[in-house]
Each structure stands twice: as C-alpha cells, then as structure tokens.
C-alpha cells in the first residue's frame, strides 16, 4: 500500500532553536498534505493543510509564523518549528491522501516526537 | 465531517472477540465509514472501510446497519498486540480535505 515517510522520528532540541520535520509520500503524488499534533493521551489535532505550490492553510489558534510549512513538490512537505519552546514538545504526524482520493482512506507518517529542553 | 461518538476505553482478554461501536447519527449519503488503529508513538494505520452492510478483511470486520447511523468494528480473537487506540471516522470528501479525529477508543488487551 501507499507509504508516507516522516523524518526524523525523534528529536531533542534546545529552547529557542528551530527544528525541521520532513514528510514524503513514497509511491504516490499528493498535492495536499496534512500536519497534526498529538499530546499525550489525546487525539490528533489538525494543525495545518499543506498545499503544493501555494501557501499552507492553518487551523485556528496555530501560529503560522511559528510553524512554517513548505510543500515544494508533489511528494514532500516540511514543517519547521521555529524558536521552539518546551510547550511545543509533542508528537507531530503528517498525512497524505493520494490525488483524487474519494473516500476517507489516508496514509500517515510514523510521527516525530519533539522534545524541547 | 459527521461527528462520531465511541467509548473512551475498553478492556478485553487475549483470544476474545472485541466489538467497538461508533455512533454517527449525522452521516451523509456519500459518506464512508473508516477505522484507524494507532499504537503509542506511531501514526494511525488504516484498518477497514465500508459504506453499508458488512465488510471483512484479514484484520477485522465492519458491520453497518441499514440506517448507517452506527457501525461496529469487530476484532476476532484479539492478542496483546491489538492494544491500541481505535478511531472511527466518517466522511466522503476528496483527498484535499483533512480527516478529523474524535477521541477514539483505547483498547487494553490483558493476558
């Protein structure tokens, strides 16, 4: 089946630094990718929708200047957490759906555990 | 997307059949019902999808009554490795829209 690869799987960074997370669709093209954040014992919360060749759309309450999204190709989206702080520590998950998908099947990356110290 | 309601948690023992029911009273005519499984520190994984009646694959079965206002995910003979959170999602949109996750059901399988 379709595969979405996310890298890195785990990262620890110092407060104030920036971290980049990559999300790749390995065997299909995706004009749209999605970024979620998940805190312990909670469900996935959509942060933003990444659109190839155009600006990302962010959910209410998500700071676009803090969570920079770039979707430069049909198979790659990146999320950069800028000036990270301990409260940004979370599990970040990307998702992609094949172009033209008409049902609710989506493919998820393995997630990135971000710890800001 | 239609709102879904499912139990917060369930407990079972190895070898038992587990049925998790999800309510989706506002399901639309073109909506599909999809279930995902998530292990700790991993992304969700697609389990099964259906539109009506019954769907079965190598992992699970999905039962959908005629009115489609609910669905039941059935896991036959669970093992410890089935301990996970199970999410029920309903929708029928294109690949340009994100999936919205509810609270999910945390299944704990005991030996």
mmCIF file of C-alpha atoms in Angstrom:
data_model
loop_
_atom_site.group_PDB
_atom_site.id
_atom_site.type_symbol
_atom_site.label_atom_id
_atom_site.label_comp_id
_atom_site.label_asym_id
_atom_site.label_seq_id
_atom_site.Cartn_x
_atom_site.Cartn_y
_atom_site.Cartn_z
ATOM 1 C CA UNK A 1 0.000 0.000 0.000
ATOM 2 C CA UNK A 2 0.880 3.653 -0.137
ATOM 3 C CA UNK A 3 3.609 4.789 2.204
ATOM 4 C CA UNK A 4 4.274 8.096 3.870
ATOM 5 C CA UNK A 5 7.700 8.540 5.383
ATOM 6 C CA UNK A 6 8.401 11.060 8.112
ATOM 7 C CA UNK A 7 11.818 12.111 9.353
ATOM 8 C CA UNK A 8 13.190 12.345 11.971
ATOM 9 C CA UNK A 9 11.247 10.011 14.218
ATOM 10 C CA UNK A 10 12.619 11.630 17.328
ATOM 11 C CA UNK A 11 14.372 14.911 18.011
ATOM 12 C CA UNK A 12 15.519 16.767 21.089
ATOM 13 C CA UNK A 13 16.367 20.431 20.737
ATOM 14 C CA UNK A 14 17.233 23.345 22.941
ATOM 15 C CA UNK A 15 14.716 26.042 23.653
ATOM 16 C CA UNK A 16 14.942 28.829 21.093
ATOM 17 C CA UNK A 17 16.224 26.700 18.233
ATOM 18 C CA UNK A 18 14.349 25.570 15.135
ATOM 19 C CA UNK A 19 13.528 22.054 14.052
ATOM 20 C CA UNK A 20 12.554 20.822 10.597
ATOM 21 C CA UNK A 21 10.405 17.750 10.051
ATOM 22 C CA UNK A 22 10.075 16.155 6.633
ATOM 23 C CA UNK A 23 7.128 14.249 5.237
ATOM 24 C CA UNK A 24 7.388 12.313 1.992
ATOM 25 C CA UNK A 25 4.858 10.322 0.031
ATOM 26 C CA UNK A 26 6.937 7.487 -1.368
ATOM 27 C CA UNK A 27 4.754 5.947 -4.057
ATOM 28 C CA UNK A 28 2.053 8.447 -4.844
ATOM 29 C CA UNK A 29 1.661 12.125 -5.501
ATOM 30 C CA UNK A 30 -0.106 14.371 -3.073
ATOM 31 C CA UNK A 31 -0.964 17.964 -3.848
ATOM 32 C CA UNK A 32 -2.167 18.233 -0.286
ATOM 33 C CA UNK A 33 -0.574 17.004 2.913
ATOM 34 C CA UNK A 34 -1.725 17.490 6.459
ATOM 35 C CA UNK A 35 0.097 18.143 9.704
ATOM 36 C CA UNK A 36 -1.276 17.019 13.037
ATOM 37 C CA UNK A 37 -0.105 17.417 16.594
ATOM 38 C CA UNK A 38 -0.879 14.961 19.341
ATOM 39 C CA UNK A 39 -0.340 15.483 23.043
ATOM 40 C CA UNK A 40 -0.160 12.530 25.456
ATOM 41 C CA UNK A 41 -3.439 10.645 25.886
ATOM 42 C CA UNK A 42 -5.157 12.934 23.412
ATOM 43 C CA UNK A 43 -6.407 12.601 19.873
ATOM 44 C CA UNK A 44 -4.796 14.010 16.767
ATOM 45 C CA UNK A 45 -5.398 17.710 16.245
ATOM 46 C CA UNK A 46 -5.085 19.149 12.761
ATOM 47 C CA UNK A 47 -2.588 21.998 12.656
ATOM 48 C CA UNK A 48 -2.436 22.897 9.008
ATOM 49 C CA UNK A 49 -3.007 21.812 5.455
ATOM 50 C CA UNK A 50 0.000 21.949 3.193
ATOM 51 C CA UNK A 51 -0.713 22.785 -0.436
ATOM 52 C CA UNK A 52 1.838 22.134 -3.165
ATOM 53 C CA UNK A 53 2.922 25.336 -4.810
ATOM 54 C CA UNK A 54 0.888 27.611 -2.589
ATOM 55 C CA UNK A 55 0.566 28.780 0.989
ATOM 56 C CA UNK A 56 -0.490 26.443 3.720
ATOM 57 C CA UNK A 57 -3.775 26.951 5.496
ATOM 58 C CA UNK A 58 -3.649 26.897 9.257
ATOM 59 C CA UNK A 59 -6.253 25.902 11.799
ATOM 60 C CA UNK A 60 -7.497 28.451 14.255
ATOM 61 C CA UNK A 61 -5.036 29.014 17.052
ATOM 62 C CA UNK A 62 -1.996 27.707 15.186
ATOM 63 C CA UNK A 63 0.665 30.366 14.638
ATOM 64 C CA UNK A 64 1.746 30.359 11.017
ATOM 65 C CA UNK A 65 4.962 32.227 11.795
ATOM 66 C CA UNK A 66 5.944 29.641 14.347
ATOM 67 C CA UNK A 67 5.045 26.547 12.356
ATOM 68 C CA UNK A 68 6.416 27.138 8.887
ATOM 69 C CA UNK A 69 5.187 24.785 6.210
ATOM 70 C CA UNK A 70 6.711 24.315 2.794
ATOM 71 C CA UNK A 71 5.308 21.996 0.138
ATOM 72 C CA UNK A 72 7.796 22.351 -2.676
ATOM 73 C CA UNK A 73 6.960 19.203 -4.611
ATOM 74 C CA UNK A 74 4.172 16.676 -5.036
ATOM 75 C CA UNK A 75 5.919 14.271 -2.691
ATOM 76 C CA UNK A 76 7.474 16.434 0.022
ATOM 77 C CA UNK A 77 6.168 18.723 2.719
ATOM 78 C CA UNK A 78 8.207 20.137 5.573
ATOM 79 C CA UNK A 79 7.185 21.554 8.931
ATOM 80 C CA UNK A 80 9.631 23.830 10.708
ATOM 81 C CA UNK A 81 9.021 24.620 14.339
ATOM 82 C CA UNK A 82 10.755 27.951 14.827
ATOM 83 C CA UNK A 83 12.070 29.224 18.141
ATOM 84 C CA UNK A 84 10.859 26.098 19.854
ATOM 85 C CA UNK A 85 9.815 26.189 23.476
ATOM 86 C CA UNK A 86 9.076 23.387 25.935
ATOM 87 C CA UNK A 87 5.339 23.761 25.339
ATOM 88 C CA UNK A 88 5.937 22.808 21.697
ATOM 89 C CA UNK A 89 7.053 19.378 22.835
ATOM 90 C CA UNK A 90 4.602 16.988 21.248
ATOM 91 C CA UNK A 91 4.127 14.219 18.719
ATOM 92 C CA UNK A 92 3.846 15.612 15.198
ATOM 93 C CA UNK A 93 2.280 13.480 12.482
ATOM 94 C CA UNK A 94 1.923 14.130 8.790
ATOM 95 C CA UNK A 95 -0.626 12.609 6.479
ATOM 96 C CA UNK A 96 -1.255 12.448 2.772
ATOM 97 C CA UNK A 97 -4.039 11.208 0.599
ATOM 98 C CA UNK A 98 -3.469 10.115 -2.991
ATOM 99 C CA UNK A 99 -4.517 12.577 -5.607
ATOM 100 C CA UNK A 100 -8.157 12.048 -6.443
ATOM 101 C CA UNK A 101 -8.990 10.024 -3.326
ATOM 102 C CA UNK A 102 -12.741 9.990 -2.867
ATOM 103 C CA UNK A 103 -13.049 8.214 0.431
ATOM 104 C CA UNK A 104 -11.608 8.584 3.899
ATOM 105 C CA UNK A 105 -8.511 6.447 3.457
ATOM 106 C CA UNK A 106 -5.376 8.366 4.260
ATOM 107 C CA UNK A 107 -1.792 7.436 4.934
ATOM 108 C CA UNK A 108 0.181 8.653 7.893
ATOM 109 C CA UNK A 109 3.826 9.060 8.647
ATOM 110 C CA UNK A 110 5.323 7.326 11.632
ATOM 111 C CA UNK A 111 5.345 10.581 13.581
ATOM 112 C CA UNK A 112 8.054 12.766 15.084
ATOM 113 C CA UNK A 113 8.490 13.013 18.828
ATOM 114 C CA UNK A 114 9.767 16.523 19.539
ATOM 115 C CA UNK A 115 11.206 17.299 22.937
ATOM 116 C CA UNK A 116 12.283 20.857 23.654
ATOM 117 C CA UNK A 117 14.572 21.239 26.635
ATOM 118 C CA UNK B 1 -17.380 15.597 8.507
ATOM 119 C CA UNK B 2 -20.039 13.839 10.576
ATOM 120 C CA UNK B 3 -19.377 13.800 14.313
ATOM 121 C CA UNK B 4 -18.674 10.411 15.809
ATOM 122 C CA UNK B 5 -19.126 9.038 19.312
ATOM 123 C CA UNK B 6 -17.360 5.964 20.610
ATOM 124 C CA UNK B 7 -16.469 4.579 24.029
ATOM 125 C CA UNK B 8 -13.413 6.103 25.619
ATOM 126 C CA UNK B 9 -11.942 2.771 26.640
ATOM 127 C CA UNK B 10 -12.493 -0.972 26.575
ATOM 128 C CA UNK B 11 -10.804 -3.935 28.227
ATOM 129 C CA UNK B 12 -10.539 -7.441 26.893
ATOM 130 C CA UNK B 13 -8.546 -10.631 27.265
ATOM 131 C CA UNK B 14 -6.466 -12.465 24.757
ATOM 132 C CA UNK B 15 -8.461 -14.697 22.466
ATOM 133 C CA UNK B 16 -11.722 -12.838 22.881
ATOM 134 C CA UNK B 17 -13.675 -11.073 20.174
ATOM 135 C CA UNK B 18 -13.863 -7.323 20.647
ATOM 136 C CA UNK B 19 -16.620 -5.162 19.224
ATOM 137 C CA UNK B 20 -16.267 -1.390 19.245
ATOM 138 C CA UNK B 21 -19.335 0.572 18.268
ATOM 139 C CA UNK B 22 -19.320 4.060 16.852
ATOM 140 C CA UNK B 23 -22.336 6.352 16.546
ATOM 141 C CA UNK B 24 -22.581 8.744 13.610
ATOM 142 C CA UNK B 25 -26.151 9.982 13.524
ATOM 143 C CA UNK B 26 -25.477 12.742 11.018
ATOM 144 C CA UNK B 27 -23.815 10.603 8.384
ATOM 145 C CA UNK B 28 -24.393 11.877 4.860
ATOM 146 C CA UNK B 29 -25.436 9.841 1.862
ATOM 147 C CA UNK B 30 -21.990 9.851 0.268
ATOM 148 C CA UNK B 31 -20.013 9.308 3.481
ATOM 149 C CA UNK B 32 -17.837 6.270 4.038
ATOM 150 C CA UNK B 33 -17.007 4.850 7.470
ATOM 151 C CA UNK B 34 -13.347 4.222 8.157
ATOM 152 C CA UNK B 35 -11.499 2.858 11.156
ATOM 153 C CA UNK B 36 -7.904 3.549 12.076
ATOM 154 C CA UNK B 37 -5.607 1.970 14.653
ATOM 155 C CA UNK B 38 -2.889 3.843 16.483
ATOM 156 C CA UNK B 39 -0.132 2.376 18.606
ATOM 157 C CA UNK B 40 1.786 4.592 21.042
ATOM 158 C CA UNK B 41 4.284 6.868 19.316
ATOM 159 C CA UNK B 42 3.169 5.840 15.843
ATOM 160 C CA UNK B 43 0.966 7.372 13.190
ATOM 161 C CA UNK B 44 -2.544 5.972 12.680
ATOM 162 C CA UNK B 45 -2.911 2.959 10.439
ATOM 163 C CA UNK B 46 -5.891 2.241 8.196
ATOM 164 C CA UNK B 47 -7.814 -0.860 9.297
ATOM 165 C CA UNK B 48 -11.030 -1.078 7.336
ATOM 166 C CA UNK B 49 -13.564 0.966 5.441
ATOM 167 C CA UNK B 50 -17.167 0.400 4.449
ATOM 168 C CA UNK B 51 -20.298 2.029 3.160
ATOM 169 C CA UNK B 52 -23.060 -0.382 4.146
ATOM 170 C CA UNK B 53 -23.758 -3.934 5.370
ATOM 171 C CA UNK B 54 -20.631 -5.886 6.170
ATOM 172 C CA UNK B 55 -17.017 -5.645 5.141
ATOM 173 C CA UNK B 56 -14.331 -8.119 6.128
ATOM 174 C CA UNK B 57 -10.604 -8.167 5.592
ATOM 175 C CA UNK B 58 -7.711 -10.099 7.078
ATOM 176 C CA UNK B 59 -7.663 -7.889 10.158
ATOM 177 C CA UNK B 60 -11.239 -7.045 11.086
ATOM 178 C CA UNK B 61 -14.883 -6.913 10.148
ATOM 179 C CA UNK B 62 -17.053 -3.859 9.922
ATOM 180 C CA UNK B 63 -20.792 -4.098 10.450
ATOM 181 C CA UNK B 64 -23.010 -1.266 9.277
ATOM 182 C CA UNK B 65 -26.784 -1.385 9.821
ATOM 183 C CA UNK B 66 -29.225 -0.278 7.169
ATOM 184 C CA UNK B 67 -29.691 3.224 8.600
ATOM 185 C CA UNK B 68 -25.874 3.704 8.726
ATOM 186 C CA UNK B 69 -26.161 5.753 11.917
ATOM 187 C CA UNK B 70 -23.695 3.499 13.658
ATOM 188 C CA UNK B 71 -21.026 0.982 12.853
ATOM 189 C CA UNK B 72 -19.240 -1.769 14.744
ATOM 190 C CA UNK B 73 -15.627 -2.737 14.342
ATOM 191 C CA UNK B 74 -15.122 -6.381 15.204
ATOM 192 C CA UNK B 75 -11.674 -7.727 16.052
ATOM 193 C CA UNK B 76 -11.660 -11.541 16.215
ATOM 194 C CA UNK B 77 -9.525 -13.277 18.832
ATOM 195 C CA UNK B 78 -7.526 -10.282 19.996
ATOM 196 C CA UNK B 79 -3.958 -10.579 21.173
ATOM 197 C CA UNK B 80 -1.797 -8.346 23.340
ATOM 198 C CA UNK B 81 -0.537 -6.629 20.205
ATOM 199 C CA UNK B 82 -4.042 -5.328 19.486
ATOM 200 C CA UNK B 83 -3.749 -2.970 22.455
ATOM 201 C CA UNK B 84 -4.105 0.405 20.788
ATOM 202 C CA UNK B 85 -6.428 3.338 20.226
ATOM 203 C CA UNK B 86 -9.093 2.811 17.580
ATOM 204 C CA UNK B 87 -10.616 5.758 15.753
ATOM 205 C CA UNK B 88 -13.854 5.808 13.811
ATOM 206 C CA UNK B 89 -14.065 8.426 11.059
ATOM 207 C CA UNK B 90 -16.877 9.320 8.721
ATOM 208 C CA UNK B 91 -16.618 11.319 5.535
ATOM 209 C CA UNK B 92 -16.828 11.303 1.796
ATOM 210 C CA UNK B 93 -14.728 14.191 0.676
ATOM 211 C CA UNK B 94 -11.816 14.324 -1.684
ATOM 212 C CA UNK B 95 -8.168 13.985 -0.878
ATOM 213 C CA UNK B 96 -7.854 17.709 -0.412
ATOM 214 C CA UNK B 97 -9.549 17.698 2.979
ATOM 215 C CA UNK B 98 -8.036 16.524 6.231
ATOM 216 C CA UNK B 99 -9.510 13.793 8.348
ATOM 217 C CA UNK B 100 -10.956 14.858 11.673
ATOM 218 C CA UNK B 101 -10.273 12.540 14.566
ATOM 219 C CA UNK B 102 -12.565 12.077 17.530
ATOM 220 C CA UNK B 103 -11.436 10.871 20.909
ATOM 221 C CA UNK B 104 -11.024 7.242 19.858
ATOM 222 C CA UNK B 105 -11.405 4.079 21.924
ATOM 223 C CA UNK B 106 -8.454 2.900 23.950
ATOM 224 C CA UNK B 107 -8.464 -0.900 23.876
ATOM 225 C CA UNK B 108 -6.439 -2.702 26.507
ATOM 226 C CA UNK B 109 -5.938 -6.424 25.982
ATOM 227 C CA UNK B 110 -4.920 -8.391 29.044
ATOM 228 C CA UNK B 111 -3.168 -11.772 29.050
#
